[in-house]
């Protein structure tokens, strides 16, 4: 019997010129060293173009931006590809009841304003970092903030929640900073107040934004400002490791790529392709074997077994987008353990995930950090159920072992 395997490939053109329009809304963390200009200079060095604007008054919160005339005017001034949202540096790490009342609602209001101006704009949440030695001001009443890692953990967690809840993406500057602190401790990311970024810190942020916005390898950037070549190279390699090599983890090429399609085998080598993109036009398919189609949802017969690169290109939001999947078709016995025998639904889910057609020796569930979760699997007559209800929104992985073979499936908890 023949089965279909699908592996998602990130599509990015490393060398073609790209123009992006980005509005930065934040405060002094964005204003320091003129972060938007640094990103623009990096883009210029790779023959790309960043059209950017910003509003970054000191100490500003999302709450302030909601009613600020300058912010509202700048949102309405262009059809932005991204609008960067950076909250006051401490507030997202405060107790969850406070954040639920004073941060999350205003992030949603800003995201809604952005979408109302231009439906194809994507909120990009600027994940800022924990203070160098924790938040001394709030440490007495909030012990989690007494250390850098405690504060940083909360900031990263809360920004991820905002991105997931508002169909946004992350610019994971905090994760890059943490990597640099661990692997290159001689690079001083902080200014003298142990809160705001030094030039090195702003450059780490700028390389992160360049990578998130243009989907390109940061080591291609030749603009280093006044950093030494060694320092710049270490920072770029950190960004490549954390961001460029792990785009999906930060919702990049997911919530900001409006092209989506699925593939499923019908019979033999006949594959049904389904375009899940809304309001798309000028659709074209390349099946990787010389075959093409302009149908919305084509069926294609692959004459022989093998691996094929299938590409769908279309226009949506006035731009051309491409999504590529690698398709492998092979003849397998019914006893071979494969993802294609496993039916997982619904995905994304709010609570229960069902797994059917499953014969396994061991099943484990992990979060995005690789931590195994203590989660109960309920067996029914023809399927299994996993309850994600008590876990936070985010990405999880179900690892299934049959003999020596292991398959991993991704689950998105909404």
Coordinates of C-alpha atoms in Angstrom, one line a residue:
X1 CA 0.0 0.0 0.0
X2 CA 1.2 3.5 -0.8
X3 CA 1.4 6.3 1.7
X4 CA 2.0 10.0 1.6
X5 CA 4.6 11.8 3.7
X6 CA 4.6 15.6 4.1
X7 CA 7.4 17.7 5.5
X8 CA 7.0 21.5 5.7
X9 CA 9.8 23.5 4.2
X10 CA 10.2 27.2 5.0
X11 CA 10.2 29.2 1.9
X12 CA 12.5 32.1 1.8
X13 CA 14.5 33.8 -1.0
X14 CA 17.9 34.5 0.4
X15 CA 19.0 36.8 -2.4
X16 CA 16.0 38.5 -4.0
X17 CA 15.3 42.1 -3.0
X18 CA 12.4 42.4 -0.6
X19 CA 10.6 45.5 0.6
X20 CA 8.8 45.5 3.9
X21 CA 6.8 48.3 5.6
X22 CA 7.0 48.2 9.4
X23 CA 5.7 50.5 12.2
X24 CA 7.4 50.3 15.6
X25 CA 5.2 51.2 18.6
X26 CA 6.9 51.0 22.0
X27 CA 9.0 53.2 24.4
X28 CA 12.6 53.8 25.3
X29 CA 13.6 50.1 24.8
X30 CA 12.8 50.6 21.1
X31 CA 14.1 54.3 21.0
X32 CA 17.5 53.5 22.5
X33 CA 20.1 53.5 19.7
X34 CA 17.3 54.0 17.2
X35 CA 16.4 50.4 16.8
X36 CA 14.2 51.0 13.7
X37 CA 17.1 52.7 11.9
X38 CA 19.5 49.9 12.7
X39 CA 17.1 47.4 11.2
X40 CA 16.8 49.6 8.1
X41 CA 20.6 49.8 7.7
X42 CA 20.8 46.0 8.0
X43 CA 18.2 45.6 5.3
X44 CA 20.1 48.1 3.0
X45 CA 23.3 46.0 3.4
X46 CA 21.5 43.0 2.0
X47 CA 19.9 44.9 -0.9
X48 CA 16.5 44.9 0.9
X49 CA 14.3 47.9 1.7
X50 CA 12.7 48.7 5.0
X51 CA 10.1 51.4 5.0
X52 CA 9.7 52.2 8.7
X53 CA 8.2 54.7 11.1
X54 CA 7.9 54.7 14.9
X55 CA 6.3 56.2 18.0
X56 CA 8.3 55.4 21.1
X57 CA 7.7 57.9 24.0
X58 CA 9.5 57.0 27.2
X59 CA 7.7 54.7 29.6
X60 CA 4.7 54.2 27.2
X61 CA 2.4 51.3 27.8
X62 CA -0.1 49.6 25.4
X63 CA -2.8 51.5 27.3
X64 CA -1.2 54.8 26.3
X65 CA -0.8 53.9 22.6
X66 CA -4.5 53.1 22.3
X67 CA -5.5 56.7 22.8
X68 CA -2.3 58.5 21.6
X69 CA -3.1 60.6 18.5
X70 CA 0.4 60.1 17.0
X71 CA 0.1 56.3 17.3
X72 CA -3.4 56.3 15.7
X73 CA -2.3 58.6 12.9
X74 CA 0.8 56.5 12.2
X75 CA -1.2 53.2 12.1
X76 CA -3.5 54.7 9.6
X77 CA -0.8 56.2 7.5
X78 CA 0.2 53.1 5.6
X79 CA -0.6 49.4 4.8
X80 CA 2.0 48.0 7.2
X81 CA 3.3 44.5 6.7
X82 CA 4.1 44.4 10.5
X83 CA 3.3 46.7 13.4
X84 CA 5.8 46.0 16.2
X85 CA 4.3 46.2 19.7
X86 CA 6.5 46.6 22.7
X87 CA 4.9 47.0 26.2
X88 CA 6.4 48.8 29.2
X89 CA 9.4 46.7 30.2
X90 CA 8.1 45.3 33.6
X91 CA 4.4 45.0 33.2
X92 CA 4.1 41.7 31.3
X93 CA 6.1 40.0 34.1
X94 CA 3.7 41.2 36.9
X95 CA 1.2 38.8 38.5
X96 CA -1.2 37.2 36.0
X97 CA -4.3 38.9 37.4
X98 CA -2.7 42.3 36.8
X99 CA -1.5 41.3 33.3
X100 CA -5.0 40.0 32.4
X101 CA -6.4 43.3 33.4
X102 CA -3.7 45.8 32.3
X103 CA -1.8 44.3 29.5
X104 CA -3.6 41.6 27.5
X105 CA -6.8 43.6 26.7
X106 CA -4.8 46.5 25.3
X107 CA -2.6 44.2 23.2
X108 CA -5.8 42.9 21.7
X109 CA -7.2 46.4 21.1
X110 CA -4.0 47.5 19.4
X111 CA -4.0 44.3 17.2
X112 CA -7.6 45.0 16.3
X113 CA -6.8 48.6 15.3
X114 CA -3.9 47.4 13.2
X115 CA -6.2 44.9 11.4
X116 CA -9.0 47.5 11.0
X117 CA -6.6 49.7 9.1
X118 CA -5.2 46.9 6.9
X119 CA -6.5 43.4 7.2
X120 CA -3.1 42.0 6.0
X121 CA -1.0 43.7 8.7
X122 CA 0.6 41.3 11.2
X123 CA 1.2 42.3 14.9
X124 CA 4.9 41.5 15.7
X125 CA 5.4 41.3 19.5
X126 CA 8.8 42.5 20.7
X127 CA 9.8 40.1 23.4
X128 CA 11.9 42.3 25.7
X129 CA 14.3 40.9 28.3
X130 CA 14.6 40.5 32.1
X131 CA 16.7 43.1 33.8
X132 CA 20.4 42.2 34.3
X133 CA 20.0 41.3 38.0
X134 CA 16.3 41.1 38.2
X135 CA 13.8 43.8 39.1
X136 CA 14.9 45.2 42.4
X137 CA 12.0 47.6 42.6
X138 CA 9.4 44.9 42.6
X139 CA 11.4 42.0 44.1
X140 CA 10.1 42.5 47.7
X141 CA 6.5 41.9 46.6
X142 CA 7.0 39.7 43.6
X143 CA 9.8 37.1 44.3
X144 CA 9.7 35.8 40.7
X145 CA 11.2 39.1 39.6
X146 CA 14.2 38.9 41.9
X147 CA 16.4 37.3 39.3
X148 CA 17.1 37.8 35.6
X149 CA 15.8 34.3 34.7
X150 CA 12.7 34.6 36.7
X151 CA 11.7 37.9 35.2
X152 CA 12.8 36.8 31.7
X153 CA 10.8 33.6 31.9
X154 CA 7.6 35.6 32.6
X155 CA 8.2 38.1 29.9
X156 CA 8.8 35.5 27.2
X157 CA 5.7 33.5 28.4
X158 CA 3.4 36.5 28.3
X159 CA 4.6 37.9 25.0
X160 CA 4.0 34.4 23.5
X161 CA 0.5 34.4 24.8
X162 CA -0.1 37.8 23.2
X163 CA 1.2 36.7 19.9
X164 CA -0.9 33.5 19.9
X165 CA -4.1 35.2 21.1
X166 CA -3.8 37.9 18.4
X167 CA -2.6 35.9 15.4
X168 CA 0.7 37.7 15.6
X169 CA 4.4 36.7 15.4
X170 CA 7.3 37.1 17.8
X171 CA 10.5 38.9 17.5
X172 CA 12.2 36.8 20.2
X173 CA 14.9 39.3 21.3
X174 CA 14.8 38.0 24.9
X175 CA 15.6 34.5 23.8
X176 CA 18.5 35.8 21.7
X177 CA 19.8 37.8 24.7
X178 CA 19.6 34.7 27.0
X179 CA 21.6 32.7 24.5
X180 CA 24.2 35.4 24.3
X181 CA 24.4 35.8 28.1
X182 CA 25.0 32.0 28.4
X183 CA 27.4 31.6 25.5
X184 CA 29.1 35.0 25.1
X185 CA 29.1 36.5 28.6
X186 CA 31.8 39.1 27.6
X187 CA 29.3 40.8 25.3
X188 CA 27.6 43.5 27.4
X189 CA 24.0 43.8 26.3
X190 CA 22.9 46.3 29.0
X191 CA 23.6 50.0 29.4
X192 CA 24.8 51.2 32.8
X193 CA 21.2 51.2 34.3
X194 CA 21.1 47.3 33.8
X195 CA 17.8 47.7 32.1
X196 CA 18.1 49.5 28.7
X197 CA 20.1 48.1 25.9
X198 CA 23.7 48.9 25.1
X199 CA 24.6 49.3 21.4
X200 CA 25.4 45.5 21.5
X201 CA 22.0 44.9 23.0
X202 CA 20.2 47.0 20.4
X203 CA 22.2 45.3 17.6
X204 CA 21.2 41.9 18.9
X205 CA 17.6 43.1 18.8
X206 CA 18.0 44.6 15.3
X207 CA 19.5 41.4 13.9
X208 CA 16.5 39.6 15.4
X209 CA 14.0 41.9 13.8
X210 CA 15.8 41.8 10.4
X211 CA 15.6 38.0 10.5
X212 CA 11.9 37.9 11.6
X213 CA 10.8 40.6 9.1
X214 CA 12.8 39.4 6.0
X215 CA 13.0 35.7 6.8
X216 CA 16.7 35.8 5.8
X217 CA 19.9 34.5 7.4
X218 CA 21.3 37.2 9.6
X219 CA 24.9 36.2 8.8
X220 CA 24.3 37.7 5.3
X221 CA 24.1 41.2 6.9
X222 CA 27.2 43.2 6.5
X223 CA 26.2 46.2 8.6
X224 CA 27.8 46.0 12.0
X225 CA 27.6 49.6 13.2
X226 CA 30.7 50.2 15.4
X227 CA 30.8 46.6 16.7
X228 CA 34.0 44.6 16.2
X229 CA 33.8 41.9 13.5
X230 CA 34.0 39.2 16.2
X231 CA 31.3 40.6 18.4
X232 CA 29.0 41.2 15.4
X233 CA 29.6 37.6 14.1
X234 CA 28.9 36.1 17.5
X235 CA 25.6 38.0 17.8
X236 CA 24.5 37.1 14.2
X237 CA 25.3 33.5 14.8
X238 CA 23.2 33.6 18.0
X239 CA 20.3 35.1 16.0
X240 CA 20.7 32.4 13.3
X241 CA 20.6 29.7 15.9
X242 CA 17.6 31.0 17.9
X243 CA 15.5 32.6 15.2
X244 CA 16.5 31.7 11.6
X245 CA 16.9 28.0 12.3
X246 CA 13.6 27.8 14.3
X247 CA 11.1 30.1 12.6
X248 CA 8.1 28.1 13.3
X249 CA 8.7 28.3 17.1
X250 CA 8.2 32.0 16.9
X251 CA 5.1 31.7 14.7
X252 CA 7.1 33.1 11.7
X253 CA 6.0 31.9 8.3
X254 CA 2.8 30.7 10.1
X255 CA 0.8 33.7 11.2
X256 CA 2.5 36.0 8.7
X257 CA 2.3 33.7 5.6
X258 CA -1.2 33.8 4.2
X259 CA -0.6 30.8 2.0
X260 CA -1.8 27.5 3.4
X261 CA -2.5 24.1 1.8
X262 CA -2.8 20.5 2.7
X263 CA -2.3 17.2 0.8
X264 CA -3.9 13.8 1.3
X265 CA -3.7 10.6 -0.6
X266 CA -6.8 9.4 -2.4
X267 CA -5.7 6.1 -3.9
X268 CA -2.5 4.8 -5.4
X269 CA -0.3 7.8 -6.2
X270 CA -3.3 10.2 -6.5
X271 CA -2.9 13.1 -4.2
X272 CA -5.6 15.7 -3.3
X273 CA -4.2 19.2 -2.7
X274 CA -6.5 21.6 -0.9
X275 CA -5.9 25.4 -0.8
X276 CA -6.8 26.7 2.6
X277 CA -6.0 30.4 1.8
X278 CA -8.8 32.9 2.1
X279 CA -9.5 35.4 -0.7
X280 CA -6.6 34.3 -2.9
X281 CA -6.3 34.8 -6.6
X282 CA -3.9 33.7 -9.5
X283 CA -3.2 30.3 -7.9
X284 CA -0.6 28.1 -9.5
X285 CA 0.8 24.7 -8.5
X286 CA 4.1 23.1 -9.4
X287 CA 4.1 19.4 -8.3
X288 CA 7.8 18.9 -8.7
X289 CA 7.5 16.2 -11.4
X290 CA 6.9 18.5 -14.3
X291 CA 3.2 18.8 -13.7
X292 CA 1.4 22.0 -13.0
X293 CA -2.1 23.3 -12.3
X294 CA -4.1 26.5 -11.8
X295 CA -7.0 24.8 -10.1
X296 CA -8.1 25.9 -6.7
X297 CA -7.9 22.3 -5.3
X298 CA -6.2 20.1 -7.8
X299 CA -5.7 16.3 -7.8
X300 CA -2.4 15.1 -9.1
X301 CA -1.1 11.6 -10.0
X302 CA 2.5 11.0 -9.4
X303 CA 3.7 8.4 -11.9
X304 CA 6.4 6.9 -9.7
X305 CA 7.3 6.7 -6.1
X306 CA 9.8 9.3 -4.9
X307 CA 10.2 12.7 -3.2
X308 CA 8.7 15.7 -4.8
X309 CA 8.8 19.4 -3.9
X310 CA 5.3 20.8 -4.3
X311 CA 4.8 24.5 -4.5
X312 CA 1.7 26.6 -4.4
X313 CA 2.0 30.3 -5.4
X314 CA -0.9 32.8 -5.2
X315 CA -1.8 36.4 -4.6
X316 CA -3.4 37.6 -1.4
X317 CA -3.3 41.0 0.3
X318 CA -1.9 42.5 -2.9
X319 CA 1.3 40.4 -2.6
X320 CA 2.6 37.1 -4.0
X321 CA 3.1 34.4 -1.4
X322 CA 4.5 30.9 -1.8
X323 CA 4.3 27.8 0.4
X324 CA 6.3 24.7 -0.3
X325 CA 5.8 21.1 1.0
X326 CA 8.1 18.1 0.3
X327 CA 6.0 15.1 -0.7
X328 CA 7.3 11.6 -0.4
X329 CA 5.4 8.7 -2.0
X330 CA 6.5 5.2 -1.5
X331 CA 5.3 1.6 -1.4
X332 CA 5.0 0.4 2.2
X333 CA 3.5 -2.7 3.9
X334 CA 0.5 -2.2 6.2
X335 CA 2.6 -2.9 9.2
X336 CA 5.0 0.0 8.8
X337 CA 4.6 2.6 11.4
X338 CA 4.0 6.0 9.9
X339 CA 2.4 9.4 10.5
X340 CA 0.0 8.7 7.7
X341 CA -1.7 6.0 9.6
X342 CA -2.4 8.4 12.4
X343 CA -5.4 10.6 12.4
X344 CA -5.1 13.6 14.8
X345 CA -8.0 16.0 15.3
X346 CA -9.0 18.6 16.0
X347 CA -5.7 20.6 15.5
X348 CA -5.6 23.4 16.7
X349 CA -7.6 22.4 19.8
X350 CA -8.9 24.1 22.9
X351 CA -8.9 20.9 25.0
X352 CA -9.2 17.4 23.6
X353 CA -7.1 15.8 20.9
X354 CA -8.2 12.5 19.4
X355 CA -5.8 10.0 17.9
X356 CA -7.1 7.2 15.8
X357 CA -5.7 4.3 13.7
X358 CA -2.9 4.1 16.2
X359 CA -0.9 1.1 17.3
X360 CA 2.0 2.1 19.5
X361 CA 4.3 0.9 22.3
X362 CA 4.8 4.3 24.0
X363 CA 3.3 7.8 23.8
X364 CA 4.8 10.9 25.4
X365 CA 3.8 14.6 25.3
X366 CA 6.4 17.5 25.4
X367 CA 6.2 21.3 25.5
X368 CA 8.3 23.5 23.2
X369 CA 11.2 23.5 25.7
X370 CA 11.4 19.7 25.5
X371 CA 10.0 19.1 29.0
X372 CA 7.9 15.9 29.2
X373 CA 4.4 16.6 30.5
X374 CA 2.5 14.5 32.9
X375 CA -0.7 14.0 30.9
X376 CA -3.3 11.3 30.8
X377 CA -4.2 9.4 27.7
X378 CA -7.7 8.0 27.7
X379 CA -8.2 4.9 25.6
X380 CA -11.6 4.3 23.8
X381 CA -12.6 1.5 21.4
X382 CA -11.1 2.9 18.2
X383 CA -9.2 6.0 19.3
X384 CA -7.3 7.7 22.1
X385 CA -7.9 11.0 23.7
X386 CA -5.4 13.5 25.2
X387 CA -6.7 16.3 27.3
X388 CA -4.8 19.6 27.0
X389 CA -7.4 21.6 28.9
X390 CA -5.2 22.4 31.9
X391 CA -2.2 23.5 29.8
X392 CA -1.4 27.0 28.6
X393 CA -1.9 28.0 24.9
X394 CA 1.1 27.1 22.8
X395 CA 2.8 24.4 20.7
X396 CA 3.1 20.8 22.0
X397 CA 4.6 17.7 20.6
X398 CA 3.2 14.1 20.8
X399 CA 5.9 11.5 20.5
X400 CA 4.8 8.0 19.5
X401 CA 7.1 5.0 19.5
X402 CA 6.5 1.7 17.8
X403 CA 9.4 -0.7 18.2
X404 CA 12.5 1.3 17.3
X405 CA 10.6 3.8 15.1
X406 CA 9.5 7.2 16.5
X407 CA 7.2 9.7 15.0
X408 CA 6.4 13.2 16.4
X409 CA 3.3 15.2 15.7
X410 CA 2.8 18.9 16.5
X411 CA -0.4 20.1 18.4
X412 CA -1.4 23.7 18.7
X413 CA -3.4 24.5 21.9
X414 CA -5.5 27.6 21.4

